[in-house]
Amino acid sequence: RKRVAVLISGRGSNMAALIEAARAADYPAEIVLVISNIPGAGGLATAEANGIAAVTVDQKPFGRDREAFERAVQAHLVEHRIDIVCLAGFMRILTPWLVGQWEWRMINIHPSLLPAYKGLDTHARAIADGVTKHGATVHFVTAELDAGDVILQGEVDVVPGDTPETLAARVLKVEHEIYPQALRMIATEYKLI
Ligand code: GAR
């Protein structure tokens, strides 16, 4: 089983979906580490309750030195002999340095049908544009934001009267389905380079 770290900044519902999926005996990955860049992120307690090592690498003390923050993150990933990194609501743009350490081994979930709506406020922008299809994407992480190769997408309808909140909730359900599927694919397919 591949050893997986999940990086979070908040409640960690996608992290919880990955933990749940990895309970299955035939799942090819195990979640062994959760890292938050935000102290007290809700997902940390969930990870601990599941017996998973949960650490905070607070970005504040590092100020503008992004690589110093990332070296601290990388030290935890190395210490835990991580094979694959999953970003799950990790609200921080990574430098090419850290991304380069994890080429084809770092994946992210984004709440839109990429390449549409990269960046933030995806649901509000989709509603404002009047699109009828929206969704979520799991993709490989590259140095360019929300631009790496797509692994899986899940689609939902945008319905009349949707608010960013109702649409986000519909998309989130799909996220919880496709992220475990995508990790399964990656953990099965990829060979240690
Ligand atoms: C999810 O909707 C995820 O797609 C999004 O943040 C939410 C985190 O929720 N990620 C991004 O917007 C990345 N730019 P969670 O903490 O409950 O998984």
PDB file of C-alpha atoms and ligand atoms in Angstrom:
ATOM      1  CA  ARG A   1       0.000   0.000   0.000  1.00  0.00           C
ATOM      2  CA  LYS A   2       1.253   3.433  -0.959  1.00  0.00           C
ATOM      3  CA  ARG A   3       1.846   5.796   1.947  1.00  0.00           C
ATOM      4  CA  VAL A   4      -0.210   8.958   1.517  1.00  0.00           C
ATOM      5  CA  ALA A   5      -0.075  12.381   3.154  1.00  0.00           C
ATOM      6  CA  VAL A   6      -3.059  14.729   2.939  1.00  0.00           C
ATOM      7  CA  LEU A   7      -2.429  18.479   3.124  1.00  0.00           C
ATOM      8  CA  ILE A   8      -5.338  20.551   4.432  1.00  0.00           C
ATOM      9  CA  SER A   9      -6.202  24.052   5.576  1.00  0.00           C
ATOM     10  CA  GLY A  10      -9.707  23.590   6.941  1.00  0.00           C
ATOM     11  CA  ARG A  11     -12.485  21.183   7.792  1.00  0.00           C
ATOM     12  CA  GLY A  12     -10.989  18.291   5.839  1.00  0.00           C
ATOM     13  CA  SER A  13     -14.106  16.611   4.485  1.00  0.00           C
ATOM     14  CA  ASN A  14     -12.200  15.384   1.423  1.00  0.00           C
ATOM     15  CA  MET A  15      -9.454  14.118   3.728  1.00  0.00           C
ATOM     16  CA  ALA A  16     -12.138  12.238   5.683  1.00  0.00           C
ATOM     17  CA  ALA A  17     -13.450  10.707   2.445  1.00  0.00           C
ATOM     18  CA  LEU A  18      -9.945   9.475   1.626  1.00  0.00           C
ATOM     19  CA  ILE A  19      -9.495   8.042   5.126  1.00  0.00           C
ATOM     20  CA  GLU A  20     -12.847   6.270   4.842  1.00  0.00           C
ATOM     21  CA  ALA A  21     -12.043   4.778   1.434  1.00  0.00           C
ATOM     22  CA  ALA A  22      -8.638   3.600   2.627  1.00  0.00           C
ATOM     23  CA  ARG A  23     -10.301   1.443   5.285  1.00  0.00           C
ATOM     24  CA  ALA A  24     -11.159  -1.087   2.586  1.00  0.00           C
ATOM     25  CA  ALA A  25      -8.724  -3.980   2.662  1.00  0.00           C
ATOM     26  CA  ASP A  26      -8.231  -3.830  -1.110  1.00  0.00           C
ATOM     27  CA  TYR A  27      -7.558  -0.087  -1.240  1.00  0.00           C
ATOM     28  CA  PRO A  28      -4.032   0.450  -2.623  1.00  0.00           C
ATOM     29  CA  ALA A  29      -3.162   3.386  -0.363  1.00  0.00           C
ATOM     30  CA  GLU A  30      -3.167   4.243   3.330  1.00  0.00           C
ATOM     31  CA  ILE A  31      -3.413   7.728   4.818  1.00  0.00           C
ATOM     32  CA  VAL A  32      -0.520   7.946   7.268  1.00  0.00           C
ATOM     33  CA  LEU A  33      -0.055  11.693   7.707  1.00  0.00           C
ATOM     34  CA  VAL A  34      -2.141  14.854   7.664  1.00  0.00           C
ATOM     35  CA  ILE A  35      -0.472  18.257   7.539  1.00  0.00           C
ATOM     36  CA  SER A  36      -2.261  21.570   8.053  1.00  0.00           C
ATOM     37  CA  ASN A  37      -0.774  24.982   7.354  1.00  0.00           C
ATOM     38  CA  ILE A  38      -3.425  26.493   9.623  1.00  0.00           C
ATOM     39  CA  PRO A  39      -3.291  25.828  13.394  1.00  0.00           C
ATOM     40  CA  GLY A  40      -6.523  24.347  14.694  1.00  0.00           C
ATOM     41  CA  ALA A  41      -7.893  23.351  11.271  1.00  0.00           C
ATOM     42  CA  GLY A  42     -10.922  21.134  11.851  1.00  0.00           C
ATOM     43  CA  GLY A  43      -9.485  18.275   9.845  1.00  0.00           C
ATOM     44  CA  LEU A  44      -6.610  17.817  12.307  1.00  0.00           C
ATOM     45  CA  ALA A  45      -8.969  16.557  15.009  1.00  0.00           C
ATOM     46  CA  THR A  46     -10.651  14.208  12.533  1.00  0.00           C
ATOM     47  CA  ALA A  47      -7.273  12.789  11.551  1.00  0.00           C
ATOM     48  CA  GLU A  48      -6.261  12.288  15.177  1.00  0.00           C
ATOM     49  CA  ALA A  49      -9.589  10.623  15.959  1.00  0.00           C
ATOM     50  CA  ASN A  50      -8.716   8.159  13.206  1.00  0.00           C
ATOM     51  CA  GLY A  51      -5.294   7.453  14.690  1.00  0.00           C
ATOM     52  CA  ILE A  52      -3.444   9.283  11.931  1.00  0.00           C
ATOM     53  CA  ALA A  53      -0.404  11.449  12.603  1.00  0.00           C
ATOM     54  CA  ALA A  54      -1.594  15.053  12.343  1.00  0.00           C
ATOM     55  CA  VAL A  55       0.875  17.914  12.312  1.00  0.00           C
ATOM     56  CA  THR A  56       0.635  21.657  11.875  1.00  0.00           C
ATOM     57  CA  VAL A  57       3.232  23.541   9.900  1.00  0.00           C
ATOM     58  CA  ASP A  58       2.111  27.081  10.646  1.00  0.00           C
ATOM     59  CA  GLN A  59       3.019  29.280   7.713  1.00  0.00           C
ATOM     60  CA  LYS A  60       3.016  32.488   9.766  1.00  0.00           C
ATOM     61  CA  PRO A  61       6.515  32.298  11.284  1.00  0.00           C
ATOM     62  CA  PHE A  62       7.964  31.814   7.804  1.00  0.00           C
ATOM     63  CA  GLY A  63       6.515  35.090   6.527  1.00  0.00           C
ATOM     64  CA  ARG A  64       7.287  35.551   2.860  1.00  0.00           C
ATOM     65  CA  ASP A  65       9.874  32.774   2.750  1.00  0.00           C
ATOM     66  CA  ARG A  66       7.715  30.247   0.930  1.00  0.00           C
ATOM     67  CA  GLU A  67      10.485  27.736   0.406  1.00  0.00           C
ATOM     68  CA  ALA A  68      11.397  27.699   4.083  1.00  0.00           C
ATOM     69  CA  PHE A  69       7.779  26.821   4.880  1.00  0.00           C
ATOM     70  CA  GLU A  70       7.838  24.143   2.193  1.00  0.00           C
ATOM     71  CA  ARG A  71      11.127  22.681   3.431  1.00  0.00           C
ATOM     72  CA  ALA A  72       9.440  22.218   6.810  1.00  0.00           C
ATOM     73  CA  VAL A  73       6.529  20.449   5.107  1.00  0.00           C
ATOM     74  CA  GLN A  74       8.905  18.336   3.026  1.00  0.00           C
ATOM     75  CA  ALA A  75      10.794  17.243   6.155  1.00  0.00           C
ATOM     76  CA  HIS A  76       7.578  15.713   7.529  1.00  0.00           C
ATOM     77  CA  LEU A  77       6.811  14.030   4.206  1.00  0.00           C
ATOM     78  CA  VAL A  78      10.272  12.489   4.102  1.00  0.00           C
ATOM     79  CA  GLU A  79      10.203  11.469   7.761  1.00  0.00           C
ATOM     80  CA  HIS A  80       6.940   9.571   7.171  1.00  0.00           C
ATOM     81  CA  ARG A  81       8.267   7.948   3.970  1.00  0.00           C
ATOM     82  CA  ILE A  82       5.388   9.354   1.930  1.00  0.00           C
ATOM     83  CA  ASP A  83       4.783   8.055  -1.601  1.00  0.00           C
ATOM     84  CA  ILE A  84       1.868  10.263  -2.688  1.00  0.00           C
ATOM     85  CA  VAL A  85       0.684  13.695  -1.527  1.00  0.00           C
ATOM     86  CA  CYS A  86      -2.998  14.679  -1.762  1.00  0.00           C
ATOM     87  CA  LEU A  87      -3.924  18.340  -1.505  1.00  0.00           C
ATOM     88  CA  ALA A  88      -7.438  18.583  -0.063  1.00  0.00           C
ATOM     89  CA  GLY A  89      -8.579  22.136   0.522  1.00  0.00           C
ATOM     90  CA  PHE A  90      -4.960  23.182   0.994  1.00  0.00           C
ATOM     91  CA  MET A  91      -5.338  26.896   0.322  1.00  0.00           C
ATOM     92  CA  ARG A  92      -1.796  27.803  -0.485  1.00  0.00           C
ATOM     93  CA  ILE A  93      -0.006  28.023  -3.814  1.00  0.00           C
ATOM     94  CA  LEU A  94       3.110  25.872  -3.854  1.00  0.00           C
ATOM     95  CA  THR A  95       6.437  26.887  -5.349  1.00  0.00           C
ATOM     96  CA  PRO A  96       8.001  24.989  -8.246  1.00  0.00           C
ATOM     97  CA  TRP A  97      10.515  23.640  -5.740  1.00  0.00           C
ATOM     98  CA  LEU A  98       8.062  21.562  -3.683  1.00  0.00           C
ATOM     99  CA  VAL A  99       5.994  20.619  -6.718  1.00  0.00           C
ATOM    100  CA  GLY A 100       9.216  19.428  -8.367  1.00  0.00           C
ATOM    101  CA  GLN A 101       9.891  17.045  -5.475  1.00  0.00           C
ATOM    102  CA  TRP A 102       6.540  15.338  -6.146  1.00  0.00           C
ATOM    103  CA  GLU A 103       6.158  15.246  -9.900  1.00  0.00           C
ATOM    104  CA  TRP A 104       3.338  12.776 -10.776  1.00  0.00           C
ATOM    105  CA  ARG A 105       2.987  12.012  -7.054  1.00  0.00           C
ATOM    106  CA  MET A 106       1.060  15.068  -5.905  1.00  0.00           C
ATOM    107  CA  ILE A 107      -2.623  15.458  -6.731  1.00  0.00           C
ATOM    108  CA  ASN A 108      -5.237  18.086  -5.933  1.00  0.00           C
ATOM    109  CA  ILE A 109      -9.005  18.396  -5.917  1.00  0.00           C
ATOM    110  CA  HIS A 110     -10.463  21.581  -7.321  1.00  0.00           C
ATOM    111  CA  PRO A 111     -14.128  22.596  -7.178  1.00  0.00           C
ATOM    112  CA  SER A 112     -14.765  23.191 -10.884  1.00  0.00           C
ATOM    113  CA  LEU A 113     -14.605  21.408 -14.209  1.00  0.00           C
ATOM    114  CA  LEU A 114     -11.075  22.471 -15.096  1.00  0.00           C
ATOM    115  CA  PRO A 115      -9.886  24.214 -17.176  1.00  0.00           C
ATOM    116  CA  ALA A 116     -12.958  26.298 -16.314  1.00  0.00           C
ATOM    117  CA  TYR A 117     -12.785  28.384 -13.143  1.00  0.00           C
ATOM    118  CA  LYS A 118      -9.256  28.021 -11.904  1.00  0.00           C
ATOM    119  CA  GLY A 119      -8.578  29.795  -8.615  1.00  0.00           C
ATOM    120  CA  LEU A 120     -11.082  30.889  -5.996  1.00  0.00           C
ATOM    121  CA  ASP A 121     -14.861  31.461  -5.760  1.00  0.00           C
ATOM    122  CA  THR A 122     -15.564  28.874  -8.423  1.00  0.00           C
ATOM    123  CA  HIS A 123     -19.227  28.324  -7.532  1.00  0.00           C
ATOM    124  CA  ALA A 124     -20.156  32.016  -7.490  1.00  0.00           C
ATOM    125  CA  ARG A 125     -18.409  32.524 -10.838  1.00  0.00           C
ATOM    126  CA  ALA A 126     -20.175  29.543 -12.400  1.00  0.00           C
ATOM    127  CA  ILE A 127     -23.565  30.854 -11.245  1.00  0.00           C
ATOM    128  CA  ALA A 128     -22.783  34.377 -12.440  1.00  0.00           C
ATOM    129  CA  ASP A 129     -21.932  32.988 -15.887  1.00  0.00           C
ATOM    130  CA  GLY A 130     -25.180  31.034 -16.068  1.00  0.00           C
ATOM    131  CA  VAL A 131     -23.501  27.708 -16.877  1.00  0.00           C
ATOM    132  CA  THR A 132     -25.677  24.607 -16.528  1.00  0.00           C
ATOM    133  CA  LYS A 133     -22.874  22.136 -15.796  1.00  0.00           C
ATOM    134  CA  HIS A 134     -20.341  22.471 -13.016  1.00  0.00           C
ATOM    135  CA  GLY A 135     -18.378  20.022 -10.911  1.00  0.00           C
ATOM    136  CA  ALA A 136     -15.002  19.025  -9.545  1.00  0.00           C
ATOM    137  CA  THR A 137     -11.661  17.857 -10.881  1.00  0.00           C
ATOM    138  CA  VAL A 138      -8.833  15.771  -9.489  1.00  0.00           C
ATOM    139  CA  HIS A 139      -5.595  16.599 -11.265  1.00  0.00           C
ATOM    140  CA  PHE A 140      -1.842  16.247 -10.975  1.00  0.00           C
ATOM    141  CA  VAL A 141      -0.178  19.260  -9.399  1.00  0.00           C
ATOM    142  CA  THR A 142       2.234  21.257 -11.509  1.00  0.00           C
ATOM    143  CA  ALA A 143       3.907  24.589 -10.891  1.00  0.00           C
ATOM    144  CA  GLU A 144       1.108  26.337 -12.773  1.00  0.00           C
ATOM    145  CA  LEU A 145      -2.022  26.825 -10.631  1.00  0.00           C
ATOM    146  CA  ASP A 146      -4.868  24.338 -11.280  1.00  0.00           C
ATOM    147  CA  ALA A 147      -3.323  23.371 -14.613  1.00  0.00           C
ATOM    148  CA  GLY A 148      -1.874  19.846 -14.334  1.00  0.00           C
ATOM    149  CA  ASP A 149      -3.210  16.803 -16.210  1.00  0.00           C
ATOM    150  CA  VAL A 150      -6.729  15.791 -15.248  1.00  0.00           C
ATOM    151  CA  ILE A 151      -7.198  12.402 -13.573  1.00  0.00           C
ATOM    152  CA  LEU A 152     -10.971  12.402 -12.963  1.00  0.00           C
ATOM    153  CA  GLN A 153     -13.880  14.815 -13.134  1.00  0.00           C
ATOM    154  CA  GLY A 154     -17.370  14.674 -11.660  1.00  0.00           C
ATOM    155  CA  GLU A 155     -20.214  16.738 -13.049  1.00  0.00           C
ATOM    156  CA  VAL A 156     -23.299  18.248 -11.430  1.00  0.00           C
ATOM    157  CA  ASP A 157     -26.199  20.298 -12.803  1.00  0.00           C
ATOM    158  CA  VAL A 158     -26.519  23.949 -11.872  1.00  0.00           C
ATOM    159  CA  VAL A 159     -30.214  24.445 -11.131  1.00  0.00           C
ATOM    160  CA  PRO A 160     -32.380  27.574 -10.995  1.00  0.00           C
ATOM    161  CA  GLY A 161     -32.173  29.260  -7.612  1.00  0.00           C
ATOM    162  CA  ASP A 162     -28.734  27.825  -6.833  1.00  0.00           C
ATOM    163  CA  THR A 163     -26.592  29.907  -4.516  1.00  0.00           C
ATOM    164  CA  PRO A 164     -22.844  29.417  -4.153  1.00  0.00           C
ATOM    165  CA  GLU A 165     -23.665  27.453  -0.972  1.00  0.00           C
ATOM    166  CA  THR A 166     -26.222  25.060  -2.483  1.00  0.00           C
ATOM    167  CA  LEU A 167     -24.000  24.483  -5.490  1.00  0.00           C
ATOM    168  CA  ALA A 168     -20.923  23.951  -3.312  1.00  0.00           C
ATOM    169  CA  ALA A 169     -22.781  21.303  -1.317  1.00  0.00           C
ATOM    170  CA  ARG A 170     -23.790  19.454  -4.497  1.00  0.00           C
ATOM    171  CA  VAL A 171     -20.247  19.603  -5.836  1.00  0.00           C
ATOM    172  CA  LEU A 172     -18.760  18.514  -2.506  1.00  0.00           C
ATOM    173  CA  LYS A 173     -20.675  15.213  -2.643  1.00  0.00           C
ATOM    174  CA  VAL A 174     -19.098  14.537  -6.016  1.00  0.00           C
ATOM    175  CA  GLU A 175     -15.677  15.501  -4.659  1.00  0.00           C
ATOM    176  CA  HIS A 176     -16.028  12.857  -1.964  1.00  0.00           C
ATOM    177  CA  GLU A 177     -16.658  10.253  -4.653  1.00  0.00           C
ATOM    178  CA  ILE A 178     -14.039  11.143  -7.212  1.00  0.00           C
ATOM    179  CA  TYR A 179     -11.113  11.880  -4.893  1.00  0.00           C
ATOM    180  CA  PRO A 180     -10.926   8.349  -3.458  1.00  0.00           C
ATOM    181  CA  GLN A 181     -11.372   6.923  -6.977  1.00  0.00           C
ATOM    182  CA  ALA A 182      -8.594   9.089  -8.361  1.00  0.00           C
ATOM    183  CA  LEU A 183      -6.219   8.181  -5.537  1.00  0.00           C
ATOM    184  CA  ARG A 184      -6.996   4.537  -6.137  1.00  0.00           C
ATOM    185  CA  MET A 185      -6.031   4.951  -9.790  1.00  0.00           C
ATOM    186  CA  ILE A 186      -2.803   6.772  -9.039  1.00  0.00           C
ATOM    187  CA  ALA A 187      -1.759   4.421  -6.239  1.00  0.00           C
ATOM    188  CA  THR A 188      -2.355   1.428  -8.475  1.00  0.00           C
ATOM    189  CA  GLU A 189      -0.801   2.719 -11.651  1.00  0.00           C
ATOM    190  CA  TYR A 190       2.263   4.584 -10.772  1.00  0.00           C
ATOM    191  CA  LYS A 191       5.614   2.878 -10.440  1.00  0.00           C
ATOM    192  CA  LEU A 192       8.236   4.145  -8.066  1.00  0.00           C
ATOM    193  CA  ILE A 193      10.524   6.099 -10.348  1.00  0.00           C
TER     194      ILE A 193
HETATM  195  C1  GAR B   1     -13.188  21.637  -1.321  1.00  0.00           C
HETATM  196  O1  GAR B   1     -14.383  22.032  -1.951  1.00  0.00           O
HETATM  197  C2  GAR B   1     -12.040  21.700  -2.295  1.00  0.00           C
HETATM  198  O2  GAR B   1     -12.392  21.322  -3.596  1.00  0.00           O
HETATM  199  C3  GAR B   1     -11.682  23.164  -2.246  1.00  0.00           C
HETATM  200  O3  GAR B   1     -11.801  23.515  -0.897  1.00  0.00           O
HETATM  201  C4  GAR B   1     -12.778  22.679  -0.273  1.00  0.00           C
HETATM  202  C5  GAR B   1     -12.141  22.026   0.931  1.00  0.00           C
HETATM  203  O4  GAR B   1     -13.121  21.327   1.670  1.00  0.00           O
HETATM  204  N1  GAR B   1     -10.359  23.385  -2.744  1.00  0.00           N
HETATM  205  C6  GAR B   1      -9.985  24.509  -3.325  1.00  0.00           C
HETATM  206  O5  GAR B   1     -10.720  25.460  -3.492  1.00  0.00           O
HETATM  207  C7  GAR B   1      -8.553  24.521  -3.802  1.00  0.00           C
HETATM  208  N2  GAR B   1      -8.242  25.762  -4.411  1.00  0.00           N
HETATM  209  P1  GAR B   1     -12.681  20.206   2.703  1.00  0.00           P
HETATM  210  O6  GAR B   1     -11.648  20.822   3.644  1.00  0.00           O
HETATM  211  O7  GAR B   1     -13.943  19.867   3.428  1.00  0.00           O
HETATM  212  O8  GAR B   1     -12.114  19.046   1.931  1.00  0.00           O
END
